[in-house]
Amino acid sequence: MKNKFYSEDDLIPVSALSDFVFCERRAALHFIEGIWEDNLFTAEGTILHERVDDGSSTEARGNIRITRSIPMRSLALGLTGKADVVEFHRKETGGIKLKGVSGLWLPFPVEYKRGHFRSERSFEVQLCAQALCLEEMLNIEIDHGALFYGKTRRRLDITFDKELRVETETTAERLHNLIKSGVTPPPHYSKKCKSCSLVQFCMPDICGTKRKASRYLLKVFSELP
Ligand code: SF4
C-alpha cells in the first residue's frame, strides 16, 4: 500500500472502479458530469442489490457466518462503499475475532451481479477493491472472494493475486486523477456500448470519430426527402 492517504471528502464509490475499467468515459459521465440513467441491465442489477441490501442481519451456516450490507472504506485508495455480502469463514489461524462468537474468522467478500456466469475484469477489480477496503479496516490479508451471478445463481471464485491488487490500486489512482482533471474523455464506439445505459447521452456513434460522424451525417442527408 502507498503512503498517501485521501481525506473523507475525496472518497469515491468502490463501484466507480468497475465503471472506469468498463469505459473511462462512462466513469467521467457519471462522476464528473453527474449523468445517471438506468437501462434494463442496470435496473435488474439495482433490484438484485436491493434484495441483498434489505437483510442487514448476520446468518450462520456451519463454519460460515454471512453478513450483509457492510459499510467499508479505504483511505489509502480513496474509496468508500457497501459490500453486498461478506462471509466470515472459520479458520484455525489467520482470522479475526468476531463479537459474541468464539474462534477466528477470515472475511470473504461476495459481490452480486446480474446476468449469466462470466468472467469480467471490471467486476474482479471492484471485488478486489472491496477486499482492500476490508483489509485496511480489519488489518488482515484476504486472499479470495467471489462474484455471484443472479440469473444462473452461480459463483465465480476470485483470487486476489499480486496482479489484480496492483491493477486495482492503479485503477483507483487513475480514477481519482480523471475526476480531479474534470475532463470527460471522447467516446470510442465498441461492442460494449450496446449494453451501456448512457449510450443515449454519450452518442458514441455520432461523436466517436470524424469518420463515423461524417458517415452518420451522410446517411441522415441521404434519407432526407
Ligand atoms: S456508450 Fe460506449 S463510449 Fe459511451 S460511455 Fe457507454 S461504453 Fe463508453
JSON list of C-alpha atoms and ligand atoms in Angstrom, two decimals:
[
{"chain": "A", "resi": 1, "resn": "MET", "atom": "CA", "xyz": [0.00, 0.00, 0.00]},
{"chain": "A", "resi": 2, "resn": "LYS", "atom": "CA", "xyz": [1.10, 3.59, -0.70]},
{"chain": "A", "resi": 3, "resn": "ASN", "atom": "CA", "xyz": [1.87, 6.19, 1.94]},
{"chain": "A", "resi": 4, "resn": "LYS", "atom": "CA", "xyz": [-0.57, 8.75, 0.53]},
{"chain": "A", "resi": 5, "resn": "PHE", "atom": "CA", "xyz": [-3.97, 8.92, 2.21]},
{"chain": "A", "resi": 6, "resn": "TYR", "atom": "CA", "xyz": [-7.12, 10.56, 0.91]},
{"chain": "A", "resi": 7, "resn": "SER", "atom": "CA", "xyz": [-9.40, 12.69, 3.06]},
{"chain": "A", "resi": 8, "resn": "GLU", "atom": "CA", "xyz": [-13.01, 11.66, 3.78]},
{"chain": "A", "resi": 9, "resn": "ASP", "atom": "CA", "xyz": [-14.20, 14.36, 1.34]},
{"chain": "A", "resi": 10, "resn": "ASP", "atom": "CA", "xyz": [-12.27, 12.81, -1.55]},
{"chain": "A", "resi": 11, "resn": "LEU", "atom": "CA", "xyz": [-13.65, 9.28, -1.25]},
{"chain": "A", "resi": 12, "resn": "ILE", "atom": "CA", "xyz": [-15.18, 7.79, -4.41]},
{"chain": "A", "resi": 13, "resn": "PRO", "atom": "CA", "xyz": [-17.68, 4.87, -4.54]},
{"chain": "A", "resi": 14, "resn": "VAL", "atom": "CA", "xyz": [-16.00, 1.48, -4.99]},
{"chain": "A", "resi": 15, "resn": "SER", "atom": "CA", "xyz": [-18.45, 0.74, -7.82]},
{"chain": "A", "resi": 16, "resn": "ALA", "atom": "CA", "xyz": [-16.87, 3.58, -9.84]},
{"chain": "A", "resi": 17, "resn": "LEU", "atom": "CA", "xyz": [-13.85, 1.34, -10.42]},
{"chain": "A", "resi": 18, "resn": "SER", "atom": "CA", "xyz": [-15.98, -1.12, -12.33]},
{"chain": "A", "resi": 19, "resn": "ASP", "atom": "CA", "xyz": [-17.31, 1.76, -14.46]},
{"chain": "A", "resi": 20, "resn": "PHE", "atom": "CA", "xyz": [-13.79, 3.02, -15.12]},
{"chain": "A", "resi": 21, "resn": "VAL", "atom": "CA", "xyz": [-12.45, -0.39, -16.21]},
{"chain": "A", "resi": 22, "resn": "PHE", "atom": "CA", "xyz": [-15.53, -0.90, -18.42]},
{"chain": "A", "resi": 23, "resn": "CYS", "atom": "CA", "xyz": [-15.17, 2.55, -20.06]},
{"chain": "A", "resi": 24, "resn": "GLU", "atom": "CA", "xyz": [-13.33, 5.65, -18.81]},
{"chain": "A", "resi": 25, "resn": "ARG", "atom": "CA", "xyz": [-15.84, 7.94, -20.49]},
{"chain": "A", "resi": 26, "resn": "ARG", "atom": "CA", "xyz": [-18.70, 6.20, -18.67]},
{"chain": "A", "resi": 27, "resn": "ALA", "atom": "CA", "xyz": [-16.98, 6.84, -15.32]},
{"chain": "A", "resi": 28, "resn": "ALA", "atom": "CA", "xyz": [-16.49, 10.50, -16.30]},
{"chain": "A", "resi": 29, "resn": "LEU", "atom": "CA", "xyz": [-20.14, 10.91, -17.40]},
{"chain": "A", "resi": 30, "resn": "HIS", "atom": "CA", "xyz": [-21.21, 9.54, -14.00]},
{"chain": "A", "resi": 31, "resn": "PHE", "atom": "CA", "xyz": [-18.72, 11.15, -11.67]},
{"chain": "A", "resi": 32, "resn": "ILE", "atom": "CA", "xyz": [-17.73, 14.39, -13.46]},
{"chain": "A", "resi": 33, "resn": "GLU", "atom": "CA", "xyz": [-20.92, 15.27, -15.32]},
{"chain": "A", "resi": 34, "resn": "GLY", "atom": "CA", "xyz": [-23.39, 13.64, -12.91]},
{"chain": "A", "resi": 35, "resn": "ILE", "atom": "CA", "xyz": [-25.32, 11.81, -15.66]},
{"chain": "A", "resi": 36, "resn": "TRP", "atom": "CA", "xyz": [-27.10, 8.66, -14.47]},
{"chain": "A", "resi": 37, "resn": "GLU", "atom": "CA", "xyz": [-29.53, 6.63, -16.50]},
{"chain": "A", "resi": 38, "resn": "ASP", "atom": "CA", "xyz": [-30.88, 3.12, -15.98]},
{"chain": "A", "resi": 39, "resn": "ASN", "atom": "CA", "xyz": [-31.43, 0.59, -18.73]},
{"chain": "A", "resi": 40, "resn": "LEU", "atom": "CA", "xyz": [-32.74, -2.96, -18.44]},
{"chain": "A", "resi": 41, "resn": "PHE", "atom": "CA", "xyz": [-29.31, -4.24, -17.40]},
{"chain": "A", "resi": 42, "resn": "THR", "atom": "CA", "xyz": [-28.67, -1.64, -14.67]},
{"chain": "A", "resi": 43, "resn": "ALA", "atom": "CA", "xyz": [-32.28, -1.77, -13.42]},
{"chain": "A", "resi": 44, "resn": "GLU", "atom": "CA", "xyz": [-32.03, -5.55, -12.95]},
{"chain": "A", "resi": 45, "resn": "GLY", "atom": "CA", "xyz": [-28.72, -5.04, -11.17]},
{"chain": "A", "resi": 46, "resn": "THR", "atom": "CA", "xyz": [-30.28, -2.46, -8.83]},
{"chain": "A", "resi": 47, "resn": "ILE", "atom": "CA", "xyz": [-33.15, -4.82, -7.95]},
{"chain": "A", "resi": 48, "resn": "LEU", "atom": "CA", "xyz": [-30.66, -7.61, -7.24]},
{"chain": "A", "resi": 49, "resn": "HIS", "atom": "CA", "xyz": [-28.63, -5.34, -4.96]},
{"chain": "A", "resi": 50, "resn": "GLU", "atom": "CA", "xyz": [-31.77, -4.14, -3.14]},
{"chain": "A", "resi": 51, "resn": "ARG", "atom": "CA", "xyz": [-32.71, -7.76, -2.46]},
{"chain": "A", "resi": 52, "resn": "VAL", "atom": "CA", "xyz": [-29.29, -8.30, -0.95]},
{"chain": "A", "resi": 53, "resn": "ASP", "atom": "CA", "xyz": [-29.38, -5.00, 0.93]},
{"chain": "A", "resi": 54, "resn": "ASP", "atom": "CA", "xyz": [-32.75, -5.50, 2.59]},
{"chain": "A", "resi": 55, "resn": "GLY", "atom": "CA", "xyz": [-31.39, -8.04, 5.03]},
{"chain": "A", "resi": 56, "resn": "SER", "atom": "CA", "xyz": [-28.72, -6.37, 7.13]},
{"chain": "A", "resi": 57, "resn": "SER", "atom": "CA", "xyz": [-28.62, -9.31, 9.53]},
{"chain": "A", "resi": 58, "resn": "THR", "atom": "CA", "xyz": [-25.98, -11.91, 10.19]},
{"chain": "A", "resi": 59, "resn": "GLU", "atom": "CA", "xyz": [-26.75, -15.51, 9.47]},
{"chain": "A", "resi": 60, "resn": "ALA", "atom": "CA", "xyz": [-24.74, -18.60, 10.48]},
{"chain": "A", "resi": 61, "resn": "ARG", "atom": "CA", "xyz": [-24.30, -21.65, 8.23]},
{"chain": "A", "resi": 62, "resn": "GLY", "atom": "CA", "xyz": [-21.89, -24.14, 9.82]},
{"chain": "A", "resi": 63, "resn": "ASN", "atom": "CA", "xyz": [-18.40, -22.70, 9.68]},
{"chain": "A", "resi": 64, "resn": "ILE", "atom": "CA", "xyz": [-19.53, -19.66, 7.70]},
{"chain": "A", "resi": 65, "resn": "ARG", "atom": "CA", "xyz": [-21.17, -16.51, 9.06]},
{"chain": "A", "resi": 66, "resn": "ILE", "atom": "CA", "xyz": [-22.86, -14.32, 6.44]},
{"chain": "A", "resi": 67, "resn": "THR", "atom": "CA", "xyz": [-23.20, -10.56, 6.96]},
{"chain": "A", "resi": 68, "resn": "ARG", "atom": "CA", "xyz": [-24.96, -8.25, 4.51]},
{"chain": "A", "resi": 69, "resn": "SER", "atom": "CA", "xyz": [-24.51, -4.60, 3.54]},
{"chain": "A", "resi": 70, "resn": "ILE", "atom": "CA", "xyz": [-21.29, -3.89, 5.42]},
{"chain": "A", "resi": 71, "resn": "PRO", "atom": "CA", "xyz": [-20.11, -0.26, 5.08]},
{"chain": "A", "resi": 72, "resn": "MET", "atom": "CA", "xyz": [-16.44, -0.02, 4.10]},
{"chain": "A", "resi": 73, "resn": "ARG", "atom": "CA", "xyz": [-13.77, 2.43, 3.06]},
{"chain": "A", "resi": 74, "resn": "SER", "atom": "CA", "xyz": [-10.09, 2.74, 2.27]},
{"chain": "A", "resi": 75, "resn": "LEU", "atom": "CA", "xyz": [-8.26, 5.99, 2.87]},
{"chain": "A", "resi": 76, "resn": "ALA", "atom": "CA", "xyz": [-5.23, 4.56, 1.03]},
{"chain": "A", "resi": 77, "resn": "LEU", "atom": "CA", "xyz": [-7.27, 4.02, -2.15]},
{"chain": "A", "resi": 78, "resn": "GLY", "atom": "CA", "xyz": [-9.74, 6.86, -1.54]},
{"chain": "A", "resi": 79, "resn": "LEU", "atom": "CA", "xyz": [-12.76, 4.56, -1.80]},
{"chain": "A", "resi": 80, "resn": "THR", "atom": "CA", "xyz": [-15.99, 4.04, 0.09]},
{"chain": "A", "resi": 81, "resn": "GLY", "atom": "CA", "xyz": [-19.00, 1.77, -0.34]},
{"chain": "A", "resi": 82, "resn": "LYS", "atom": "CA", "xyz": [-21.02, -1.11, 0.96]},
{"chain": "A", "resi": 83, "resn": "ALA", "atom": "CA", "xyz": [-20.20, -4.80, 0.48]},
{"chain": "A", "resi": 84, "resn": "ASP", "atom": "CA", "xyz": [-23.24, -6.78, -0.71]},
{"chain": "A", "resi": 85, "resn": "VAL", "atom": "CA", "xyz": [-22.23, -9.77, 1.38]},
{"chain": "A", "resi": 86, "resn": "VAL", "atom": "CA", "xyz": [-19.20, -10.57, 3.47]},
{"chain": "A", "resi": 87, "resn": "GLU", "atom": "CA", "xyz": [-18.88, -14.17, 4.55]},
{"chain": "A", "resi": 88, "resn": "PHE", "atom": "CA", "xyz": [-16.63, -14.95, 7.50]},
{"chain": "A", "resi": 89, "resn": "HIS", "atom": "CA", "xyz": [-15.02, -18.39, 7.18]},
{"chain": "A", "resi": 90, "resn": "ARG", "atom": "CA", "xyz": [-13.86, -20.10, 10.37]},
{"chain": "A", "resi": 91, "resn": "LYS", "atom": "CA", "xyz": [-10.08, -20.65, 10.42]},
{"chain": "A", "resi": 92, "resn": "GLU", "atom": "CA", "xyz": [-7.63, -22.26, 12.78]},
{"chain": "A", "resi": 93, "resn": "THR", "atom": "CA", "xyz": [-5.18, -19.37, 12.29]},
{"chain": "A", "resi": 94, "resn": "GLY", "atom": "CA", "xyz": [-5.02, -16.10, 10.39]},
{"chain": "A", "resi": 95, "resn": "GLY", "atom": "CA", "xyz": [-8.51, -14.77, 11.04]},
{"chain": "A", "resi": 96, "resn": "ILE", "atom": "CA", "xyz": [-10.08, -12.04, 13.15]},
{"chain": "A", "resi": 97, "resn": "LYS", "atom": "CA", "xyz": [-12.25, -12.31, 16.25]},
{"chain": "A", "resi": 98, "resn": "LEU", "atom": "CA", "xyz": [-15.96, -11.60, 15.88]},
{"chain": "A", "resi": 99, "resn": "LYS", "atom": "CA", "xyz": [-18.07, -10.12, 18.65]},
{"chain": "A", "resi": 100, "resn": "GLY", "atom": "CA", "xyz": [-20.03, -12.75, 20.58]},
{"chain": "A", "resi": 101, "resn": "VAL", "atom": "CA", "xyz": [-18.60, -15.76, 18.69]},
{"chain": "A", "resi": 102, "resn": "SER", "atom": "CA", "xyz": [-15.62, -17.92, 19.54]},
{"chain": "A", "resi": 103, "resn": "GLY", "atom": "CA", "xyz": [-12.81, -18.72, 17.09]},
{"chain": "A", "resi": 104, "resn": "LEU", "atom": "CA", "xyz": [-11.06, -16.90, 14.27]},
{"chain": "A", "resi": 105, "resn": "TRP", "atom": "CA", "xyz": [-12.82, -15.84, 11.06]},
{"chain": "A", "resi": 106, "resn": "LEU", "atom": "CA", "xyz": [-11.47, -14.83, 7.66]},
{"chain": "A", "resi": 107, "resn": "PRO", "atom": "CA", "xyz": [-13.54, -12.30, 5.63]},
{"chain": "A", "resi": 108, "resn": "PHE", "atom": "CA", "xyz": [-14.61, -13.39, 2.11]},
{"chain": "A", "resi": 109, "resn": "PRO", "atom": "CA", "xyz": [-16.41, -10.62, 0.12]},
{"chain": "A", "resi": 110, "resn": "VAL", "atom": "CA", "xyz": [-19.17, -11.61, -2.33]},
{"chain": "A", "resi": 111, "resn": "GLU", "atom": "CA", "xyz": [-20.42, -9.15, -4.97]},
{"chain": "A", "resi": 112, "resn": "TYR", "atom": "CA", "xyz": [-23.81, -9.77, -6.63]},
{"chain": "A", "resi": 113, "resn": "LYS", "atom": "CA", "xyz": [-24.06, -9.28, -10.39]},
{"chain": "A", "resi": 114, "resn": "ARG", "atom": "CA", "xyz": [-26.98, -9.61, -12.75]},
{"chain": "A", "resi": 115, "resn": "GLY", "atom": "CA", "xyz": [-26.93, -11.93, -15.73]},
{"chain": "A", "resi": 116, "resn": "HIS", "atom": "CA", "xyz": [-25.09, -15.09, -16.59]},
{"chain": "A", "resi": 117, "resn": "PHE", "atom": "CA", "xyz": [-21.95, -16.60, -15.14]},
{"chain": "A", "resi": 118, "resn": "ARG", "atom": "CA", "xyz": [-18.97, -14.93, -16.80]},
{"chain": "A", "resi": 119, "resn": "SER", "atom": "CA", "xyz": [-15.56, -13.54, -16.06]},
{"chain": "A", "resi": 120, "resn": "GLU", "atom": "CA", "xyz": [-15.24, -9.73, -16.36]},
{"chain": "A", "resi": 121, "resn": "ARG", "atom": "CA", "xyz": [-12.16, -7.86, -15.28]},
{"chain": "A", "resi": 122, "resn": "SER", "atom": "CA", "xyz": [-14.15, -4.77, -14.24]},
{"chain": "A", "resi": 123, "resn": "PHE", "atom": "CA", "xyz": [-16.07, -6.89, -11.69]},
{"chain": "A", "resi": 124, "resn": "GLU", "atom": "CA", "xyz": [-12.86, -8.52, -10.43]},
{"chain": "A", "resi": 125, "resn": "VAL", "atom": "CA", "xyz": [-11.29, -5.08, -9.84]},
{"chain": "A", "resi": 126, "resn": "GLN", "atom": "CA", "xyz": [-14.40, -3.91, -7.97]},
{"chain": "A", "resi": 127, "resn": "LEU", "atom": "CA", "xyz": [-14.39, -7.03, -5.78]},
{"chain": "A", "resi": 128, "resn": "CYS", "atom": "CA", "xyz": [-10.65, -6.71, -5.13]},
{"chain": "A", "resi": 129, "resn": "ALA", "atom": "CA", "xyz": [-11.21, -3.07, -4.08]},
{"chain": "A", "resi": 130, "resn": "GLN", "atom": "CA", "xyz": [-13.76, -4.31, -1.54]},
{"chain": "A", "resi": 131, "resn": "ALA", "atom": "CA", "xyz": [-11.19, -6.77, -0.20]},
{"chain": "A", "resi": 132, "resn": "LEU", "atom": "CA", "xyz": [-8.57, -3.99, 0.04]},
{"chain": "A", "resi": 133, "resn": "CYS", "atom": "CA", "xyz": [-11.06, -1.80, 1.97]},
{"chain": "A", "resi": 134, "resn": "LEU", "atom": "CA", "xyz": [-11.77, -4.66, 4.39]},
{"chain": "A", "resi": 135, "resn": "GLU", "atom": "CA", "xyz": [-8.05, -5.39, 4.74]},
{"chain": "A", "resi": 136, "resn": "GLU", "atom": "CA", "xyz": [-7.37, -1.77, 5.70]},
{"chain": "A", "resi": 137, "resn": "MET", "atom": "CA", "xyz": [-10.31, -1.66, 8.13]},
{"chain": "A", "resi": 138, "resn": "LEU", "atom": "CA", "xyz": [-9.66, -5.03, 9.78]},
{"chain": "A", "resi": 139, "resn": "ASN", "atom": "CA", "xyz": [-5.86, -5.17, 9.43]},
{"chain": "A", "resi": 140, "resn": "ILE", "atom": "CA", "xyz": [-5.88, -8.61, 7.84]},
{"chain": "A", "resi": 141, "resn": "GLU", "atom": "CA", "xyz": [-4.96, -10.15, 4.48]},
{"chain": "A", "resi": 142, "resn": "ILE", "atom": "CA", "xyz": [-7.84, -11.51, 2.39]},
{"chain": "A", "resi": 143, "resn": "ASP", "atom": "CA", "xyz": [-6.91, -13.98, -0.39]},
{"chain": "A", "resi": 144, "resn": "HIS", "atom": "CA", "xyz": [-10.25, -14.78, -2.01]},
{"chain": "A", "resi": 145, "resn": "GLY", "atom": "CA", "xyz": [-13.75, -13.54, -2.71]},
{"chain": "A", "resi": 146, "resn": "ALA", "atom": "CA", "xyz": [-16.50, -14.40, -5.19]},
{"chain": "A", "resi": 147, "resn": "LEU", "atom": "CA", "xyz": [-18.81, -12.92, -7.81]},
{"chain": "A", "resi": 148, "resn": "PHE", "atom": "CA", "xyz": [-22.39, -14.25, -7.62]},
{"chain": "A", "resi": 149, "resn": "TYR", "atom": "CA", "xyz": [-24.45, -14.20, -10.82]},
{"chain": "A", "resi": 150, "resn": "GLY", "atom": "CA", "xyz": [-28.18, -13.73, -10.21]},
{"chain": "A", "resi": 151, "resn": "LYS", "atom": "CA", "xyz": [-29.52, -15.33, -13.37]},
{"chain": "A", "resi": 152, "resn": "THR", "atom": "CA", "xyz": [-27.62, -18.61, -13.14]},
{"chain": "A", "resi": 153, "resn": "ARG", "atom": "CA", "xyz": [-27.15, -18.46, -9.35]},
{"chain": "A", "resi": 154, "resn": "ARG", "atom": "CA", "xyz": [-23.52, -19.49, -9.76]},
{"chain": "A", "resi": 155, "resn": "ARG", "atom": "CA", "xyz": [-20.43, -18.20, -8.02]},
{"chain": "A", "resi": 156, "resn": "LEU", "atom": "CA", "xyz": [-17.09, -17.45, -9.57]},
{"chain": "A", "resi": 157, "resn": "ASP", "atom": "CA", "xyz": [-14.25, -17.56, -7.03]},
{"chain": "A", "resi": 158, "resn": "ILE", "atom": "CA", "xyz": [-11.66, -14.80, -7.47]},
{"chain": "A", "resi": 159, "resn": "THR", "atom": "CA", "xyz": [-8.10, -14.87, -6.12]},
{"chain": "A", "resi": 160, "resn": "PHE", "atom": "CA", "xyz": [-6.70, -11.52, -5.05]},
{"chain": "A", "resi": 161, "resn": "ASP", "atom": "CA", "xyz": [-3.25, -12.10, -6.52]},
{"chain": "A", "resi": 162, "resn": "LYS", "atom": "CA", "xyz": [-0.50, -9.52, -6.90]},
{"chain": "A", "resi": 163, "resn": "GLU", "atom": "CA", "xyz": [-1.51, -8.64, -10.47]},
{"chain": "A", "resi": 164, "resn": "LEU", "atom": "CA", "xyz": [-5.15, -7.94, -9.55]},
{"chain": "A", "resi": 165, "resn": "ARG", "atom": "CA", "xyz": [-4.13, -5.94, -6.46]},
{"chain": "A", "resi": 166, "resn": "VAL", "atom": "CA", "xyz": [-1.75, -3.74, -8.46]},
{"chain": "A", "resi": 167, "resn": "GLU", "atom": "CA", "xyz": [-4.36, -3.23, -11.19]},
{"chain": "A", "resi": 168, "resn": "THR", "atom": "CA", "xyz": [-6.96, -2.26, -8.58]},
{"chain": "A", "resi": 169, "resn": "GLU", "atom": "CA", "xyz": [-4.63, 0.24, -6.88]},
{"chain": "A", "resi": 170, "resn": "THR", "atom": "CA", "xyz": [-3.60, 1.75, -10.23]},
{"chain": "A", "resi": 171, "resn": "THR", "atom": "CA", "xyz": [-7.23, 1.96, -11.38]},
{"chain": "A", "resi": 172, "resn": "ALA", "atom": "CA", "xyz": [-8.22, 3.78, -8.18]},
{"chain": "A", "resi": 173, "resn": "GLU", "atom": "CA", "xyz": [-5.40, 6.29, -8.67]},
{"chain": "A", "resi": 174, "resn": "ARG", "atom": "CA", "xyz": [-6.23, 6.85, -12.35]},
{"chain": "A", "resi": 175, "resn": "LEU", "atom": "CA", "xyz": [-9.91, 7.31, -11.49]},
{"chain": "A", "resi": 176, "resn": "HIS", "atom": "CA", "xyz": [-9.05, 9.95, -8.87]},
{"chain": "A", "resi": 177, "resn": "ASN", "atom": "CA", "xyz": [-6.86, 11.72, -11.45]},
{"chain": "A", "resi": 178, "resn": "LEU", "atom": "CA", "xyz": [-9.65, 11.63, -14.04]},
{"chain": "A", "resi": 179, "resn": "ILE", "atom": "CA", "xyz": [-12.20, 13.13, -11.63]},
{"chain": "A", "resi": 180, "resn": "LYS", "atom": "CA", "xyz": [-9.69, 15.76, -10.48]},
{"chain": "A", "resi": 181, "resn": "SER", "atom": "CA", "xyz": [-8.99, 16.75, -14.10]},
{"chain": "A", "resi": 182, "resn": "GLY", "atom": "CA", "xyz": [-12.70, 17.41, -14.72]},
{"chain": "A", "resi": 183, "resn": "VAL", "atom": "CA", "xyz": [-12.21, 16.39, -18.37]},
{"chain": "A", "resi": 184, "resn": "THR", "atom": "CA", "xyz": [-14.51, 13.77, -19.92]},
{"chain": "A", "resi": 185, "resn": "PRO", "atom": "CA", "xyz": [-12.66, 11.62, -22.48]},
{"chain": "A", "resi": 186, "resn": "PRO", "atom": "CA", "xyz": [-14.16, 11.35, -26.01]},
{"chain": "A", "resi": 187, "resn": "PRO", "atom": "CA", "xyz": [-16.23, 8.27, -26.87]},
{"chain": "A", "resi": 188, "resn": "HIS", "atom": "CA", "xyz": [-14.92, 5.22, -28.71]},
{"chain": "A", "resi": 189, "resn": "TYR", "atom": "CA", "xyz": [-17.66, 3.07, -30.13]},
{"chain": "A", "resi": 190, "resn": "SER", "atom": "CA", "xyz": [-17.30, -0.63, -29.31]},
{"chain": "A", "resi": 191, "resn": "LYS", "atom": "CA", "xyz": [-19.42, -3.74, -28.72]},
{"chain": "A", "resi": 192, "resn": "LYS", "atom": "CA", "xyz": [-19.90, -2.84, -25.06]},
{"chain": "A", "resi": 193, "resn": "CYS", "atom": "CA", "xyz": [-21.74, 0.41, -25.95]},
{"chain": "A", "resi": 194, "resn": "LYS", "atom": "CA", "xyz": [-24.76, -1.78, -26.77]},
{"chain": "A", "resi": 195, "resn": "SER", "atom": "CA", "xyz": [-25.18, -2.67, -23.10]},
{"chain": "A", "resi": 196, "resn": "CYS", "atom": "CA", "xyz": [-24.25, 0.77, -21.73]},
{"chain": "A", "resi": 197, "resn": "SER", "atom": "CA", "xyz": [-27.11, 2.68, -20.07]},
{"chain": "A", "resi": 198, "resn": "LEU", "atom": "CA", "xyz": [-25.51, 6.01, -21.08]},
{"chain": "A", "resi": 199, "resn": "VAL", "atom": "CA", "xyz": [-25.47, 5.35, -24.83]},
{"chain": "A", "resi": 200, "resn": "GLN", "atom": "CA", "xyz": [-28.23, 7.96, -25.48]},
{"chain": "A", "resi": 201, "resn": "PHE", "atom": "CA", "xyz": [-26.19, 10.70, -23.77]},
{"chain": "A", "resi": 202, "resn": "CYS", "atom": "CA", "xyz": [-22.80, 9.57, -24.98]},
{"chain": "A", "resi": 203, "resn": "MET", "atom": "CA", "xyz": [-23.74, 9.12, -28.66]},
{"chain": "A", "resi": 204, "resn": "PRO", "atom": "CA", "xyz": [-20.54, 7.19, -29.47]},
{"chain": "A", "resi": 205, "resn": "ASP", "atom": "CA", "xyz": [-21.82, 6.51, -33.00]},
{"chain": "A", "resi": 206, "resn": "ILE", "atom": "CA", "xyz": [-22.00, 10.21, -33.83]},
{"chain": "A", "resi": 207, "resn": "CYS", "atom": "CA", "xyz": [-19.22, 11.72, -31.75]},
{"chain": "A", "resi": 208, "resn": "GLY", "atom": "CA", "xyz": [-16.78, 8.79, -31.71]},
{"chain": "A", "resi": 209, "resn": "THR", "atom": "CA", "xyz": [-14.56, 9.57, -34.67]},
{"chain": "A", "resi": 210, "resn": "LYS", "atom": "CA", "xyz": [-14.70, 12.05, -37.53]},
{"chain": "A", "resi": 211, "resn": "ARG", "atom": "CA", "xyz": [-15.10, 9.18, -39.96]},
{"chain": "A", "resi": 212, "resn": "LYS", "atom": "CA", "xyz": [-18.09, 7.77, -38.14]},
{"chain": "A", "resi": 213, "resn": "ALA", "atom": "CA", "xyz": [-19.64, 11.23, -37.69]},
{"chain": "A", "resi": 214, "resn": "SER", "atom": "CA", "xyz": [-19.35, 12.08, -41.38]},
{"chain": "A", "resi": 215, "resn": "ARG", "atom": "CA", "xyz": [-20.72, 8.65, -42.31]},
{"chain": "A", "resi": 216, "resn": "TYR", "atom": "CA", "xyz": [-23.68, 9.24, -39.98]},
{"chain": "A", "resi": 217, "resn": "LEU", "atom": "CA", "xyz": [-24.35, 12.71, -41.45]},
{"chain": "A", "resi": 218, "resn": "LEU", "atom": "CA", "xyz": [-24.15, 11.36, -44.99]},
{"chain": "A", "resi": 219, "resn": "LYS", "atom": "CA", "xyz": [-26.69, 8.70, -44.04]},
{"chain": "A", "resi": 220, "resn": "VAL", "atom": "CA", "xyz": [-29.03, 11.31, -42.47]},
{"chain": "A", "resi": 221, "resn": "PHE", "atom": "CA", "xyz": [-28.78, 13.61, -45.51]},
{"chain": "A", "resi": 222, "resn": "SER", "atom": "CA", "xyz": [-29.28, 10.74, -47.94]},
{"chain": "A", "resi": 223, "resn": "GLU", "atom": "CA", "xyz": [-32.52, 9.84, -46.20]},
{"chain": "A", "resi": 224, "resn": "LEU", "atom": "CA", "xyz": [-33.97, 13.39, -46.47]},
{"chain": "A", "resi": 225, "resn": "PRO", "atom": "CA", "xyz": [-36.86, 13.72, -48.91]},
{"chain": "B", "resi": 1, "resn": "SF4", "atom": "S1", "xyz": [-21.80, 4.36, -24.83]},
{"chain": "B", "resi": 1, "resn": "SF4", "atom": "FE1", "xyz": [-19.81, 3.38, -25.13]},
{"chain": "B", "resi": 1, "resn": "SF4", "atom": "S2", "xyz": [-18.28, 5.02, -25.20]},
{"chain": "B", "resi": 1, "resn": "SF4", "atom": "FE2", "xyz": [-20.16, 5.87, -24.35]},
{"chain": "B", "resi": 1, "resn": "SF4", "atom": "S3", "xyz": [-19.95, 5.72, -22.13]},
{"chain": "B", "resi": 1, "resn": "SF4", "atom": "FE3", "xyz": [-21.02, 3.89, -22.78]},
{"chain": "B", "resi": 1, "resn": "SF4", "atom": "S4", "xyz": [-19.45, 2.34, -23.17]},
{"chain": "B", "resi": 1, "resn": "SF4", "atom": "FE4", "xyz": [-18.42, 4.35, -23.08]}
]
